[in-house]
PDB file of C-alpha atoms in Angstrom:
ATOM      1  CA  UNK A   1      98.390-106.798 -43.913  1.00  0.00           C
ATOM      2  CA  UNK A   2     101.239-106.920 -46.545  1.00  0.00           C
ATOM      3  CA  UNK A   3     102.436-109.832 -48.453  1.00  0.00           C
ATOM      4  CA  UNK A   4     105.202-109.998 -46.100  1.00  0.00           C
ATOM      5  CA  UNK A   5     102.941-110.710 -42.563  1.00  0.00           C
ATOM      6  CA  UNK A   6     100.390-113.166 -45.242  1.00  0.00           C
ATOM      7  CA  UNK A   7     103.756-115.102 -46.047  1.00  0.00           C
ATOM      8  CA  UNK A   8     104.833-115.116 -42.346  1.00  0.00           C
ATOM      9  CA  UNK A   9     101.396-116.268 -41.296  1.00  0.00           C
ATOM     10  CA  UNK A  10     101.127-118.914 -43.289  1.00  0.00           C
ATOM     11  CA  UNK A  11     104.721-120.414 -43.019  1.00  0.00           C
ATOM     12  CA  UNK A  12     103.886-120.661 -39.136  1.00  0.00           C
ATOM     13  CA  UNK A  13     100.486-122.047 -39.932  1.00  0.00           C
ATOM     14  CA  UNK A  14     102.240-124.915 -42.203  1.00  0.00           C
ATOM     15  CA  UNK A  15     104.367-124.985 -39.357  1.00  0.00           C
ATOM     16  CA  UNK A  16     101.864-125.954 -36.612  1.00  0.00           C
ATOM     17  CA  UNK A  17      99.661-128.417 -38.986  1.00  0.00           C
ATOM     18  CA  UNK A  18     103.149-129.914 -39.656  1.00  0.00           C
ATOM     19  CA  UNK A  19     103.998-130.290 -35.890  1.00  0.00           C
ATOM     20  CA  UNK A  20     100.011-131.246 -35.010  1.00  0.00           C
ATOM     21  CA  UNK A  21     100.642-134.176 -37.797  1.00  0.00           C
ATOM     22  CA  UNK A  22     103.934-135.034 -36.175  1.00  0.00           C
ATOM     23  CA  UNK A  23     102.247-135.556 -32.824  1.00  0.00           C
ATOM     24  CA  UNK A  24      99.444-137.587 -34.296  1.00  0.00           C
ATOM     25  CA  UNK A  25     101.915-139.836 -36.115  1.00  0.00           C
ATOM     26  CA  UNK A  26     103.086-141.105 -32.313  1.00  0.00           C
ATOM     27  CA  UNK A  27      99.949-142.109 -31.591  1.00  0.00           C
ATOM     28  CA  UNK A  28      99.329-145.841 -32.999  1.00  0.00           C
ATOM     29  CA  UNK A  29      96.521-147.178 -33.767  1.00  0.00           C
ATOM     30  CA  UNK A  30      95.607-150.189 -31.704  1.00  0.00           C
ATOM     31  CA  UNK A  31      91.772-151.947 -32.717  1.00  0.00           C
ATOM     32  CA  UNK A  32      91.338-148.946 -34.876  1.00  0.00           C
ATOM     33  CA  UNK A  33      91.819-146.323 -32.269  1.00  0.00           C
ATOM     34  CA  UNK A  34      94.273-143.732 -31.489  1.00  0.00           C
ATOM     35  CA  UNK A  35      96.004-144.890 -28.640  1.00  0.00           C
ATOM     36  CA  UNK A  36      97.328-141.423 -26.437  1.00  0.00           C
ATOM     37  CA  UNK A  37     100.911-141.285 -24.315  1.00  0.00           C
ATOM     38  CA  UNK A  38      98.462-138.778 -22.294  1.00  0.00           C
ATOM     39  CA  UNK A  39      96.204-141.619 -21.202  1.00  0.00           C
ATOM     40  CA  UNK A  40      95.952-144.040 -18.883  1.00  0.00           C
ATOM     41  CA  UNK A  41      96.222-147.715 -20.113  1.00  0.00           C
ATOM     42  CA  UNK A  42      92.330-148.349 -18.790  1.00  0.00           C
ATOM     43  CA  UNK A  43      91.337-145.089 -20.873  1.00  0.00           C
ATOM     44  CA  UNK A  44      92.973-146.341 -24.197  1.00  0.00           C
ATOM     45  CA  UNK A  45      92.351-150.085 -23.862  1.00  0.00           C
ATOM     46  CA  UNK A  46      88.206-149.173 -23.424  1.00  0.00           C
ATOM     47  CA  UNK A  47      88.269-147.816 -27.275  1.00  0.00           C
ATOM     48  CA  UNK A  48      90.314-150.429 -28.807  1.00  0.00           C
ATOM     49  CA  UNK A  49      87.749-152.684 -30.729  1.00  0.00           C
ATOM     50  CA  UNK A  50      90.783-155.802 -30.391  1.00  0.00           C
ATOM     51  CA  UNK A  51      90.823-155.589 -26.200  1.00  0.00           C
ATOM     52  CA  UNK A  52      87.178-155.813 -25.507  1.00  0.00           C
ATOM     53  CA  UNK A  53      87.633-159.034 -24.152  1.00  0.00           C
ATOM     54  CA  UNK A  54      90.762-157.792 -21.997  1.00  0.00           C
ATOM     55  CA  UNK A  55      88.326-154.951 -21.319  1.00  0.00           C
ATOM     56  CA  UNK A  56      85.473-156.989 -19.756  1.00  0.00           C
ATOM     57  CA  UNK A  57      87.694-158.980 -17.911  1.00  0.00           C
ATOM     58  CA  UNK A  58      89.706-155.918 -16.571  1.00  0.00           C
ATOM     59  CA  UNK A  59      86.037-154.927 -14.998  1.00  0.00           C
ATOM     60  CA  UNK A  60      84.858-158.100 -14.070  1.00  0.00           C
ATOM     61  CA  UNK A  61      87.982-158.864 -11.892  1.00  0.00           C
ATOM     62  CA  UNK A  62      88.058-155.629 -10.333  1.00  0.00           C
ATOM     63  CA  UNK A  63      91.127-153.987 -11.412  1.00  0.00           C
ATOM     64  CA  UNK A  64      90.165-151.196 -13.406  1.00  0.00           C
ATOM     65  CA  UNK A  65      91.005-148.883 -10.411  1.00  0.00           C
ATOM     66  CA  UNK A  66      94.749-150.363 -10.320  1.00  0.00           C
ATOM     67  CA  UNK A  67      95.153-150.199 -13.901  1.00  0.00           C
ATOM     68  CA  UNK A  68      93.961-146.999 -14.141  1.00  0.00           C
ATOM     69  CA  UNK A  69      96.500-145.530 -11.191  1.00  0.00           C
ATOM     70  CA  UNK A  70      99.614-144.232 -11.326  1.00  0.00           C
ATOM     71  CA  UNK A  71     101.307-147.116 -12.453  1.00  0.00           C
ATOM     72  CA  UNK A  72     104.357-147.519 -14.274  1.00  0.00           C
ATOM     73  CA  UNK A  73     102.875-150.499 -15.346  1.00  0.00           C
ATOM     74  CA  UNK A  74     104.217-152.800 -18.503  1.00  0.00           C
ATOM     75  CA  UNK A  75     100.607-154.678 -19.543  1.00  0.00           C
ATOM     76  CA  UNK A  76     101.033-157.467 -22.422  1.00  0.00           C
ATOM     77  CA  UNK A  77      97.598-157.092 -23.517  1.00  0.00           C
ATOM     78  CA  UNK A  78      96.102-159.928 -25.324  1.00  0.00           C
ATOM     79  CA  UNK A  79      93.725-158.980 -28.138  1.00  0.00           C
ATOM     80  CA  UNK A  80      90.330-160.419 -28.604  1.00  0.00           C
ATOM     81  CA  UNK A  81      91.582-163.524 -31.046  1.00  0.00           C
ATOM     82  CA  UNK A  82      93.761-164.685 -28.461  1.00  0.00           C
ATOM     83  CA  UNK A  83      90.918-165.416 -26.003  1.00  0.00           C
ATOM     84  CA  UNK A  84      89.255-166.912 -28.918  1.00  0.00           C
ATOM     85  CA  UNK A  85      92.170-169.352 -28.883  1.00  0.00           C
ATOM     86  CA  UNK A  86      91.268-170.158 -25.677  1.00  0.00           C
ATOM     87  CA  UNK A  87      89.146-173.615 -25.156  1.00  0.00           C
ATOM     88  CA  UNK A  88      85.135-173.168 -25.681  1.00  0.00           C
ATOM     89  CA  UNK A  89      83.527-171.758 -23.123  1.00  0.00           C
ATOM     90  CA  UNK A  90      86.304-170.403 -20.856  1.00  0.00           C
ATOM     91  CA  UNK A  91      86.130-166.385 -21.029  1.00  0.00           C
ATOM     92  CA  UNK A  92      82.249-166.982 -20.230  1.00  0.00           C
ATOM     93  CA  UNK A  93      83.694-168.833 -17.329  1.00  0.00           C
ATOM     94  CA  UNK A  94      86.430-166.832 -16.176  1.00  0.00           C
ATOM     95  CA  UNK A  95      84.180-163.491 -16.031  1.00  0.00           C
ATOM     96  CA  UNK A  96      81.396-165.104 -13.595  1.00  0.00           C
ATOM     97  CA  UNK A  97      82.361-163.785 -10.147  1.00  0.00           C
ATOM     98  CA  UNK A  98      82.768-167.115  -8.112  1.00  0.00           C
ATOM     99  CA  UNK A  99      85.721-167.087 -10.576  1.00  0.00           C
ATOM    100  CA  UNK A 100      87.390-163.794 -10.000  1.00  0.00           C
ATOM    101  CA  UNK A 101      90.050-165.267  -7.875  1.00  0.00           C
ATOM    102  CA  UNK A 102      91.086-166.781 -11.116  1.00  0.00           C
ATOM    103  CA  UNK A 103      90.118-164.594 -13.843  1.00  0.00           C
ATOM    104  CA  UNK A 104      92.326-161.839 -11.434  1.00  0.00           C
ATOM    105  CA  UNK A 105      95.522-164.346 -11.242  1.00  0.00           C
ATOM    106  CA  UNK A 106      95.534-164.961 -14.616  1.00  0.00           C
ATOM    107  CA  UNK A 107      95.046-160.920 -16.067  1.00  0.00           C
ATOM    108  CA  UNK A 108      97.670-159.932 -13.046  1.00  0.00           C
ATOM    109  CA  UNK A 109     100.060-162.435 -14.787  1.00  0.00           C
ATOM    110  CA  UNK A 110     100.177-160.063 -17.920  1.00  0.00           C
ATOM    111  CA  UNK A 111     101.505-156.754 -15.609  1.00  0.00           C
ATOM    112  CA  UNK A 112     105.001-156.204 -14.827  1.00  0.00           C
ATOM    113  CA  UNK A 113     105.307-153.239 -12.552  1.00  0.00           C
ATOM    114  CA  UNK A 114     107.375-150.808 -14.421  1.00  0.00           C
ATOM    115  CA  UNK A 115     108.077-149.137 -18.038  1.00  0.00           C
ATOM    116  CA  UNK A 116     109.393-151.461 -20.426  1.00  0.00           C
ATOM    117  CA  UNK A 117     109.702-150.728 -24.099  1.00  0.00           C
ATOM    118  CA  UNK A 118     110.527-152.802 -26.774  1.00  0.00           C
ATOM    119  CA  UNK A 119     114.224-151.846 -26.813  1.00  0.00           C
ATOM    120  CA  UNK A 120     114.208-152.418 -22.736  1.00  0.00           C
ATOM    121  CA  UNK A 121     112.859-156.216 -23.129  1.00  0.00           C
ATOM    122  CA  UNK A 122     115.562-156.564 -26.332  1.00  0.00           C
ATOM    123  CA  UNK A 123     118.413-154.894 -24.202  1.00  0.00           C
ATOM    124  CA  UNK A 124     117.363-157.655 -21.002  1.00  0.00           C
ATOM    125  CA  UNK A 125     116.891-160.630 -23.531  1.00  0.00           C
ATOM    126  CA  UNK A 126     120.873-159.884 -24.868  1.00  0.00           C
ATOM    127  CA  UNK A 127     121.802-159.590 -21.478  1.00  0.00           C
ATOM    128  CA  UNK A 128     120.504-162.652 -20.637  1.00  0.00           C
ATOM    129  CA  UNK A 129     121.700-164.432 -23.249  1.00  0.00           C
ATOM    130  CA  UNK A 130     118.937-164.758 -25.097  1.00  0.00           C
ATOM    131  CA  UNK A 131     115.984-164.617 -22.814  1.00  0.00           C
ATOM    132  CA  UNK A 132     114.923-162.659 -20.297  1.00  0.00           C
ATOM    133  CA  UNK A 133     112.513-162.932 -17.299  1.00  0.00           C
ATOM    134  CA  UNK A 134     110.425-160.866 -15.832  1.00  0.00           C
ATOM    135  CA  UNK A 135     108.323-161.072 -12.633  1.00  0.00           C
ATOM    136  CA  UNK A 136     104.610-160.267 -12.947  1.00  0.00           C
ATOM    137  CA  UNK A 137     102.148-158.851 -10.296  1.00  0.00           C
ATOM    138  CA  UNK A 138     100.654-162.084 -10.242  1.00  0.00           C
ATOM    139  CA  UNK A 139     104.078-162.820  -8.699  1.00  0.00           C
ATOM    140  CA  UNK A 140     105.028-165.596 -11.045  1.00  0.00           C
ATOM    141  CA  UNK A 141     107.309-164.872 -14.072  1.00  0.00           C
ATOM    142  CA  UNK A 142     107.138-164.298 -17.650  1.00  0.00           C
ATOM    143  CA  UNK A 143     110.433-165.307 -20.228  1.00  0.00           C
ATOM    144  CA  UNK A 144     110.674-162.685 -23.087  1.00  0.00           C
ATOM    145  CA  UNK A 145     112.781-163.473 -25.967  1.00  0.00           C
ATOM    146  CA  UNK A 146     113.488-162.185 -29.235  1.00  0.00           C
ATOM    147  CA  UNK A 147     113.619-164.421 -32.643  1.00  0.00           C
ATOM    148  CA  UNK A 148     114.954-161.388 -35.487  1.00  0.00           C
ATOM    149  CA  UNK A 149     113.649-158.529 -34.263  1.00  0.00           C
ATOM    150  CA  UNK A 150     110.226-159.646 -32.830  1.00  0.00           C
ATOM    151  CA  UNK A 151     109.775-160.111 -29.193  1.00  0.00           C
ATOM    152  CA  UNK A 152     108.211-163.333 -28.407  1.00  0.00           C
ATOM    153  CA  UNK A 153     106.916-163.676 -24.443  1.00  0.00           C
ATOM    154  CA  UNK A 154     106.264-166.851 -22.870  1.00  0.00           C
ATOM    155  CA  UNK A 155     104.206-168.749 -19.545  1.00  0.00           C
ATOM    156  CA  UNK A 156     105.171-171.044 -17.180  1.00  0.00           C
ATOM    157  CA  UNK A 157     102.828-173.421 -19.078  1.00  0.00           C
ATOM    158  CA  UNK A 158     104.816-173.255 -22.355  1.00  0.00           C
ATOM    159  CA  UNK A 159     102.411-170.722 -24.466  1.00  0.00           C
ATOM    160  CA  UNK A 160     104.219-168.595 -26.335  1.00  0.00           C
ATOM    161  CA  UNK A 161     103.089-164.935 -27.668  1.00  0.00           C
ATOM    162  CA  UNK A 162     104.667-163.143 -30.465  1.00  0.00           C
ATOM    163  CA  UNK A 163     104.325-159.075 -29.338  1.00  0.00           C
ATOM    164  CA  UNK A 164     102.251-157.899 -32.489  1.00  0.00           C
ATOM    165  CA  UNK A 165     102.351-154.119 -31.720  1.00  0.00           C
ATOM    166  CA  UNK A 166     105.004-152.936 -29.376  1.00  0.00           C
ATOM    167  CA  UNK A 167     105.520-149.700 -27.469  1.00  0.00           C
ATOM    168  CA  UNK A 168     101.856-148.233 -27.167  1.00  0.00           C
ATOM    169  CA  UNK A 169     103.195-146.090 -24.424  1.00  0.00           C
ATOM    170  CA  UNK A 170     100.290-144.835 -21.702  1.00  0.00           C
ATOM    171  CA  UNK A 171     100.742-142.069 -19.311  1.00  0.00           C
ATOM    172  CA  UNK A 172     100.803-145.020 -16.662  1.00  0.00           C
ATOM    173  CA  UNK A 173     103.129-147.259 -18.505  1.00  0.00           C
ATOM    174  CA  UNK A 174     103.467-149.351 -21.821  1.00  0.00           C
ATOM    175  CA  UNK A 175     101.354-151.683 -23.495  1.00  0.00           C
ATOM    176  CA  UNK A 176     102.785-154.472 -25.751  1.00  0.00           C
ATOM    177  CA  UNK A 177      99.578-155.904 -27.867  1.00  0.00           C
ATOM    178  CA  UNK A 178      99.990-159.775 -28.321  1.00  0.00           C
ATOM    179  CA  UNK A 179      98.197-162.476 -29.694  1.00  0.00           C
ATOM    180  CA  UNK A 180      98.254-165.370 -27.154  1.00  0.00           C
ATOM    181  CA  UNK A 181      96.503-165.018 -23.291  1.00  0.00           C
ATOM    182  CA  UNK A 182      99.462-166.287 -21.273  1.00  0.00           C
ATOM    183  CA  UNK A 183      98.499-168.951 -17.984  1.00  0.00           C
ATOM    184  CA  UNK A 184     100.155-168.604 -14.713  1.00  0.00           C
TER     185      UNK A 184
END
């Protein structure tokens, strides 16, 4: 090989480590884990060490099937503190089957069928005038509003949820990481 083809080589391997880091770069880390737009929101939410409270209750309500489909889905995905906020003794409840009726209404309330990112909740909020709802799965509805330019969602019971990491887009959807469980 001649100088020439060595440069050439190497300039395109640059080129491809450049590009490889590029595409790594989109993929955020969410409870120290990569979180992949080739994934479905059940096979990135199972390695984030924040959701595996979300994750539990996913399985013990039944919907990791739906979650894992097709989709689009939009999934405000409370982390592992915000259950913690929760009074004593209530995930332990929720997760025992004679409660899946509940557990299910509650973790239904946190999927809006569809894609929403970040700058398609901020786009409804100003077109709403400052707040925007949206209607769950559950079937009840969620108000998202924006205070600078953090999204805040809250529940019909007046919790309110600032989204902490927005856009972790899933081949089935979007998640928006936040750090309150909302109640239907």
């Amino acid at each position: 090989m001649t100088i020439r083809t060595h440069a050439r080589t190497l300039v395109l391997a640059l080129a491809l480590a450049a590009t490889a880091g590029a595409a790594q770069a989109k993929n955020p880390m969410v409870g120290g884990a990569p979180m992949y737009a080739s994934k479905t929101i059940v096979e990135n939410a199972v390695n984030s060490k924040d959701h595996t409270t979300l994750v539990a209750a996913v399985k013990a309500a039944g919907l990791v099937d739906t979650l894992a489909g097709p989709g689009p889905f939009t999934v405000f995905a409370p982390t592992n503190a915000a259950f913690a906020k929760l009074p004593a003794g209530t995930v332990e409840s929720l997760v025992q089957p004679q409660n899946k009726p509940t557990l299910t209404k509650i973790l239904t309330y946190h999927v809006v069928p569809g894609t929403y990112t970040a700058k398609d909740l901020m786009a409804l909020v100003k077109k709403g005038g400052g707040q925007a709802e949206l209607k769950t799965v559950e079937g009840d509805n969620l108000t998202v509003m924006q205070k600078g330019k953090r999204l805040f969602v809250a529940d019909d019971k007046g919790n309110t949820a600032r989204v902490t990491i927005g856009n972790v887009m899933q081949s089935n959807g979007v998640i928006h990481v936040i750090d309150t469980v909302m109640m239907p």
